[in-house]
Amino acid sequence: MNTDVTHMPVPATISDVERDTGVAKETLRVWERRYDFPQPQRDSFGERVYPSEQVQKLRMIKRLIDLGYRPGKVISYDMEALQALAEKAADQRQPRRTPHPDLQIYLDLCKSLDADALRRRLSQALMVMGVRNFVLDLMAPLTTMVGDAWACGQFAVFEEHMVTESLQAVMHSAVFALPQASHISAAPRPRILLTTLPQERHGLGLLMAEALFSAEGAQCISLGVQTPLPDIVEAARSQQVDVVALSFSSAMNSRQVTESLKQLRARLPEHVELWIGGGNAALRRRPPGYLRIIELADISARLEEWRRLRAQLNAPAA
């Protein structure tokens, strides 16, 4: 009799589901009562545990909510209907720039599990396209495609991780190779502190922003991901930064985003600006006056505006 259970999927705890889908624990419980989904099992201690197929459906529901759908409309759909909605929504999105024509090649390389070939091709594209075009026309749309494929169940977690690791390796090398800001121009160069909050472990958006900021002559100080609020504030003070830039993926709970930003703004020095970007639903609402929502394609214009305003402030009175 075969007793090997090493390949049996392990049910996820409610904390696992919150972390992996971005749906808060309280929301999961509300949906359970209101919509009869999810339908968790109970472990030996009576705690909720969620089968993998329910977690996958929750990922898809969260993806659709981020695209503007209401949970009550989509939560009763089966996976086939949810995937069809997600694919339709992806087709309707109009990119602001023309993406690289060979994106499918990179997905195919990942599917073939050839990480070395994937990294080589990405590196070659970076050399040909330059940092700005590589980020905006290849890396950003490729990341979106991978996220859509993962949410639809077309990409396994390890395949998504392979793309992420390859992109991170290529971009870290590119950022390191960029000239230091002090050698670019005499124009004011904001000191920008980049990081994510403790609940946000996704760092690709942060890395793309760092590359574009650096390419435009800004002086970047990256703390990586998942930095506690007190440490962000202390770093901003000690490094005398002009801007704190944060990235938020769709996986992070939007209510946590809003509350954390309020707390951070209250603790930062008044002169430090707070710039945020990413795919989180909280960023699609009308932002309070203390926030600047920055898209990757707008970074050049935003830096130019910052420098113009700073020059006006520093200009001698007539």
PDB file of N, CA, C and O in Angstrom, residues 255-295:
ATOM      1  N   ARG A 255      -7.288  48.587   2.793  1.00  0.00           N
ATOM      2  CA  ARG A 255      -7.535  49.326   4.029  1.00  0.00           C
ATOM      3  C   ARG A 255      -6.236  49.515   4.813  1.00  0.00           C
ATOM      4  O   ARG A 255      -5.984  50.579   5.378  1.00  0.00           O
ATOM      5  N   GLN A 256      -5.395  48.473   4.817  1.00  0.00           N
ATOM      6  CA  GLN A 256      -4.095  48.595   5.473  1.00  0.00           C
ATOM      7  C   GLN A 256      -3.244  49.661   4.787  1.00  0.00           C
ATOM      8  O   GLN A 256      -2.509  50.399   5.451  1.00  0.00           O
ATOM      9  N   VAL A 257      -3.332  49.730   3.459  1.00  0.00           N
ATOM     10  CA  VAL A 257      -2.583  50.745   2.714  1.00  0.00           C
ATOM     11  C   VAL A 257      -2.980  52.137   3.190  1.00  0.00           C
ATOM     12  O   VAL A 257      -2.129  52.977   3.529  1.00  0.00           O
ATOM     13  N   THR A 258      -4.281  52.400   3.225  1.00  0.00           N
ATOM     14  CA  THR A 258      -4.776  53.723   3.597  1.00  0.00           C
ATOM     15  C   THR A 258      -4.378  54.099   5.016  1.00  0.00           C
ATOM     16  O   THR A 258      -3.891  55.212   5.272  1.00  0.00           O
ATOM     17  N   GLU A 259      -4.574  53.186   5.955  1.00  0.00           N
ATOM     18  CA  GLU A 259      -4.267  53.478   7.349  1.00  0.00           C
ATOM     19  C   GLU A 259      -2.763  53.667   7.562  1.00  0.00           C
ATOM     20  O   GLU A 259      -2.336  54.560   8.307  1.00  0.00           O
ATOM     21  N   SER A 260      -1.959  52.828   6.925  1.00  0.00           N
ATOM     22  CA  SER A 260      -0.508  52.933   7.089  1.00  0.00           C
ATOM     23  C   SER A 260       0.020  54.236   6.534  1.00  0.00           C
ATOM     24  O   SER A 260       0.923  54.860   7.112  1.00  0.00           O
ATOM     25  N   LEU A 261      -0.536  54.683   5.407  1.00  0.00           N
ATOM     26  CA  LEU A 261      -0.083  55.942   4.816  1.00  0.00           C
ATOM     27  C   LEU A 261      -0.435  57.132   5.703  1.00  0.00           C
ATOM     28  O   LEU A 261       0.346  58.085   5.819  1.00  0.00           O
ATOM     29  N   LYS A 262      -1.602  57.091   6.343  1.00  0.00           N
ATOM     30  CA  LYS A 262      -1.966  58.157   7.280  1.00  0.00           C
ATOM     31  C   LYS A 262      -0.960  58.227   8.428  1.00  0.00           C
ATOM     32  O   LYS A 262      -0.501  59.312   8.818  1.00  0.00           O
ATOM     33  N   GLN A 263      -0.632  57.055   8.983  1.00  0.00           N
ATOM     34  CA  GLN A 263       0.315  57.023  10.094  1.00  0.00           C
ATOM     35  C   GLN A 263       1.693  57.510   9.662  1.00  0.00           C
ATOM     36  O   GLN A 263       2.359  58.268  10.381  1.00  0.00           O
ATOM     37  N   LEU A 264       2.118  57.079   8.474  1.00  0.00           N
ATOM     38  CA  LEU A 264       3.436  57.470   8.004  1.00  0.00           C
ATOM     39  C   LEU A 264       3.517  58.971   7.767  1.00  0.00           C
ATOM     40  O   LEU A 264       4.493  59.628   8.150  1.00  0.00           O
ATOM     41  N   ARG A 265       2.476  59.531   7.141  1.00  0.00           N
ATOM     42  CA  ARG A 265       2.486  60.969   6.884  1.00  0.00           C
ATOM     43  C   ARG A 265       2.564  61.762   8.191  1.00  0.00           C
ATOM     44  O   ARG A 265       3.244  62.794   8.276  1.00  0.00           O
ATOM     45  N   ALA A 266       1.874  61.287   9.211  1.00  0.00           N
ATOM     46  CA  ALA A 266       1.872  61.988  10.489  1.00  0.00           C
ATOM     47  C   ALA A 266       3.243  61.973  11.159  1.00  0.00           C
ATOM     48  O   ALA A 266       3.579  62.879  11.925  1.00  0.00           O
ATOM     49  N   ARG A 267       4.074  60.971  10.862  1.00  0.00           N
ATOM     50  CA  ARG A 267       5.374  60.825  11.522  1.00  0.00           C
ATOM     51  C   ARG A 267       6.523  61.436  10.727  1.00  0.00           C
ATOM     52  O   ARG A 267       7.560  61.760  11.299  1.00  0.00           O
ATOM     53  N   LEU A 268       6.367  61.571   9.414  1.00  0.00           N
ATOM     54  CA  LEU A 268       7.456  62.092   8.595  1.00  0.00           C
ATOM     55  C   LEU A 268       7.623  63.600   8.791  1.00  0.00           C
ATOM     56  O   LEU A 268       6.655  64.302   9.082  1.00  0.00           O
ATOM     57  N   PRO A 269       8.835  64.111   8.597  1.00  0.00           N
ATOM     58  CA  PRO A 269       9.011  65.570   8.592  1.00  0.00           C
ATOM     59  C   PRO A 269       8.107  66.210   7.538  1.00  0.00           C
ATOM     60  O   PRO A 269       7.848  65.625   6.481  1.00  0.00           O
ATOM     61  N   GLU A 270       7.641  67.391   7.832  1.00  0.00           N
ATOM     62  CA  GLU A 270       6.647  68.035   6.971  1.00  0.00           C
ATOM     63  C   GLU A 270       7.156  68.241   5.549  1.00  0.00           C
ATOM     64  O   GLU A 270       6.392  68.151   4.582  1.00  0.00           O
ATOM     65  N   HIS A 271       8.464  68.522   5.388  1.00  0.00           N
ATOM     66  CA  HIS A 271       8.980  68.832   4.058  1.00  0.00           C
ATOM     67  C   HIS A 271       9.156  67.591   3.179  1.00  0.00           C
ATOM     68  O   HIS A 271       9.356  67.706   1.972  1.00  0.00           O
ATOM     69  N   VAL A 272       9.105  66.395   3.766  1.00  0.00           N
ATOM     70  CA  VAL A 272       9.326  65.165   2.993  1.00  0.00           C
ATOM     71  C   VAL A 272       8.042  64.789   2.257  1.00  0.00           C
ATOM     72  O   VAL A 272       6.988  64.608   2.879  1.00  0.00           O
ATOM     73  N   GLU A 273       8.122  64.695   0.949  1.00  0.00           N
ATOM     74  CA  GLU A 273       6.957  64.311   0.150  1.00  0.00           C
ATOM     75  C   GLU A 273       6.774  62.800   0.169  1.00  0.00           C
ATOM     76  O   GLU A 273       7.736  62.043   0.327  1.00  0.00           O
ATOM     77  N   LEU A 274       5.534  62.376  -0.024  1.00  0.00           N
ATOM     78  CA  LEU A 274       5.194  60.956  -0.011  1.00  0.00           C
ATOM     79  C   LEU A 274       4.637  60.585  -1.381  1.00  0.00           C
ATOM     80  O   LEU A 274       3.552  61.029  -1.761  1.00  0.00           O
ATOM     81  N   TRP A 275       5.420  59.798  -2.136  1.00  0.00           N
ATOM     82  CA  TRP A 275       5.020  59.356  -3.463  1.00  0.00           C
ATOM     83  C   TRP A 275       4.722  57.865  -3.417  1.00  0.00           C
ATOM     84  O   TRP A 275       5.493  57.087  -2.836  1.00  0.00           O
ATOM     85  N   ILE A 276       3.636  57.456  -4.042  1.00  0.00           N
ATOM     86  CA  ILE A 276       3.253  56.048  -4.015  1.00  0.00           C
ATOM     87  C   ILE A 276       2.858  55.593  -5.415  1.00  0.00           C
ATOM     88  O   ILE A 276       2.434  56.380  -6.257  1.00  0.00           O
ATOM     89  N   GLY A 277       3.033  54.287  -5.650  1.00  0.00           N
ATOM     90  CA  GLY A 277       2.661  53.717  -6.935  1.00  0.00           C
ATOM     91  C   GLY A 277       2.401  52.238  -6.802  1.00  0.00           C
ATOM     92  O   GLY A 277       2.647  51.629  -5.755  1.00  0.00           O
ATOM     93  N   GLY A 278       1.887  51.641  -7.866  1.00  0.00           N
ATOM     94  CA  GLY A 278       1.616  50.211  -7.867  1.00  0.00           C
ATOM     95  C   GLY A 278       0.198  49.913  -8.313  1.00  0.00           C
ATOM     96  O   GLY A 278      -0.535  50.798  -8.763  1.00  0.00           O
ATOM     97  N   GLY A 279      -0.192  48.653  -8.167  1.00  0.00           N
ATOM     98  CA  GLY A 279      -1.491  48.206  -8.669  1.00  0.00           C
ATOM     99  C   GLY A 279      -2.545  48.021  -7.612  1.00  0.00           C
ATOM    100  O   GLY A 279      -3.583  47.405  -7.877  1.00  0.00           O
ATOM    101  N   ASN A 280      -2.336  48.555  -6.397  1.00  0.00           N
ATOM    102  CA  ASN A 280      -3.311  48.351  -5.333  1.00  0.00           C
ATOM    103  C   ASN A 280      -4.578  49.170  -5.573  1.00  0.00           C
ATOM    104  O   ASN A 280      -4.521  50.289  -6.081  1.00  0.00           O
ATOM    105  N   ALA A 281      -5.724  48.591  -5.169  1.00  0.00           N
ATOM    106  CA  ALA A 281      -7.006  49.271  -5.383  1.00  0.00           C
ATOM    107  C   ALA A 281      -7.087  50.597  -4.653  1.00  0.00           C
ATOM    108  O   ALA A 281      -7.791  51.519  -5.105  1.00  0.00           O
ATOM    109  N   ALA A 282      -6.375  50.747  -3.538  1.00  0.00           N
ATOM    110  CA  ALA A 282      -6.419  51.995  -2.773  1.00  0.00           C
ATOM    111  C   ALA A 282      -5.889  53.169  -3.588  1.00  0.00           C
ATOM    112  O   ALA A 282      -6.266  54.321  -3.348  1.00  0.00           O
ATOM    113  N   LEU A 283      -5.040  52.905  -4.559  1.00  0.00           N
ATOM    114  CA  LEU A 283      -4.429  53.965  -5.353  1.00  0.00           C
ATOM    115  C   LEU A 283      -5.363  54.492  -6.426  1.00  0.00           C
ATOM    116  O   LEU A 283      -5.065  55.515  -7.068  1.00  0.00           O
ATOM    117  N   ARG A 284      -6.486  53.817  -6.658  1.00  0.00           N
ATOM    118  CA  ARG A 284      -7.418  54.284  -7.681  1.00  0.00           C
ATOM    119  C   ARG A 284      -8.442  55.258  -7.109  1.00  0.00           C
ATOM    120  O   ARG A 284      -9.236  55.830  -7.852  1.00  0.00           O
ATOM    121  N   ARG A 285      -8.459  55.400  -5.796  1.00  0.00           N
ATOM    122  CA  ARG A 285      -9.361  56.370  -5.193  1.00  0.00           C
ATOM    123  C   ARG A 285      -8.736  57.760  -5.239  1.00  0.00           C
ATOM    124  O   ARG A 285      -7.539  57.907  -5.451  1.00  0.00           O
ATOM    125  N   ARG A 286      -9.553  58.750  -5.006  1.00  0.00           N
ATOM    126  CA  ARG A 286      -9.035  60.123  -5.007  1.00  0.00           C
ATOM    127  C   ARG A 286      -8.088  60.277  -3.821  1.00  0.00           C
ATOM    128  O   ARG A 286      -8.495  60.112  -2.668  1.00  0.00           O
ATOM    129  N   PRO A 287      -6.821  60.593  -4.078  1.00  0.00           N
ATOM    130  CA  PRO A 287      -5.845  60.608  -2.988  1.00  0.00           C
ATOM    131  C   PRO A 287      -5.983  61.859  -2.135  1.00  0.00           C
ATOM    132  O   PRO A 287      -6.369  62.926  -2.627  1.00  0.00           O
ATOM    133  N   PRO A 288      -5.663  61.774  -0.838  1.00  0.00           N
ATOM    134  CA  PRO A 288      -5.593  62.989  -0.014  1.00  0.00           C
ATOM    135  C   PRO A 288      -4.456  63.874  -0.487  1.00  0.00           C
ATOM    136  O   PRO A 288      -3.555  63.436  -1.205  1.00  0.00           O
ATOM    137  N   GLY A 289      -4.471  65.124  -0.068  1.00  0.00           N
ATOM    138  CA  GLY A 289      -3.516  66.096  -0.577  1.00  0.00           C
ATOM    139  C   GLY A 289      -2.069  65.807  -0.260  1.00  0.00           C
ATOM    140  O   GLY A 289      -1.178  66.308  -0.942  1.00  0.00           O
ATOM    141  N   TYR A 290      -1.827  64.982   0.778  1.00  0.00           N
ATOM    142  CA  TYR A 290      -0.435  64.726   1.157  1.00  0.00           C
ATOM    143  C   TYR A 290       0.209  63.606   0.342  1.00  0.00           C
ATOM    144  O   TYR A 290       1.375  63.276   0.553  1.00  0.00           O
ATOM    145  N   LEU A 291      -0.530  63.022  -0.603  1.00  0.00           N
ATOM    146  CA  LEU A 291       0.017  61.930  -1.410  1.00  0.00           C
ATOM    147  C   LEU A 291       0.185  62.355  -2.859  1.00  0.00           C
ATOM    148  O   LEU A 291      -0.599  63.144  -3.385  1.00  0.00           O
ATOM    149  N   ARG A 292       1.202  61.802  -3.503  1.00  0.00           N
ATOM    150  CA  ARG A 292       1.377  61.922  -4.941  1.00  0.00           C
ATOM    151  C   ARG A 292       1.405  60.516  -5.519  1.00  0.00           C
ATOM    152  O   ARG A 292       2.299  59.732  -5.200  1.00  0.00           O
ATOM    153  N   ILE A 293       0.394  60.190  -6.314  1.00  0.00           N
ATOM    154  CA  ILE A 293       0.363  58.874  -6.961  1.00  0.00           C
ATOM    155  C   ILE A 293       1.145  58.976  -8.259  1.00  0.00           C
ATOM    156  O   ILE A 293       0.830  59.791  -9.136  1.00  0.00           O
ATOM    157  N   ILE A 294       2.178  58.147  -8.372  1.00  0.00           N
ATOM    158  CA  ILE A 294       3.106  58.229  -9.490  1.00  0.00           C
ATOM    159  C   ILE A 294       3.063  56.935 -10.292  1.00  0.00           C
ATOM    160  O   ILE A 294       3.262  55.848  -9.749  1.00  0.00           O
ATOM    161  N   GLU A 295       2.781  57.050 -11.585  1.00  0.00           N
ATOM    162  CA  GLU A 295       2.912  55.902 -12.483  1.00  0.00           C
ATOM    163  C   GLU A 295       4.317  55.892 -13.065  1.00  0.00           C
ATOM    164  O   GLU A 295       4.977  56.931 -13.171  1.00  0.00           O
TER     165      GLU A 295
END
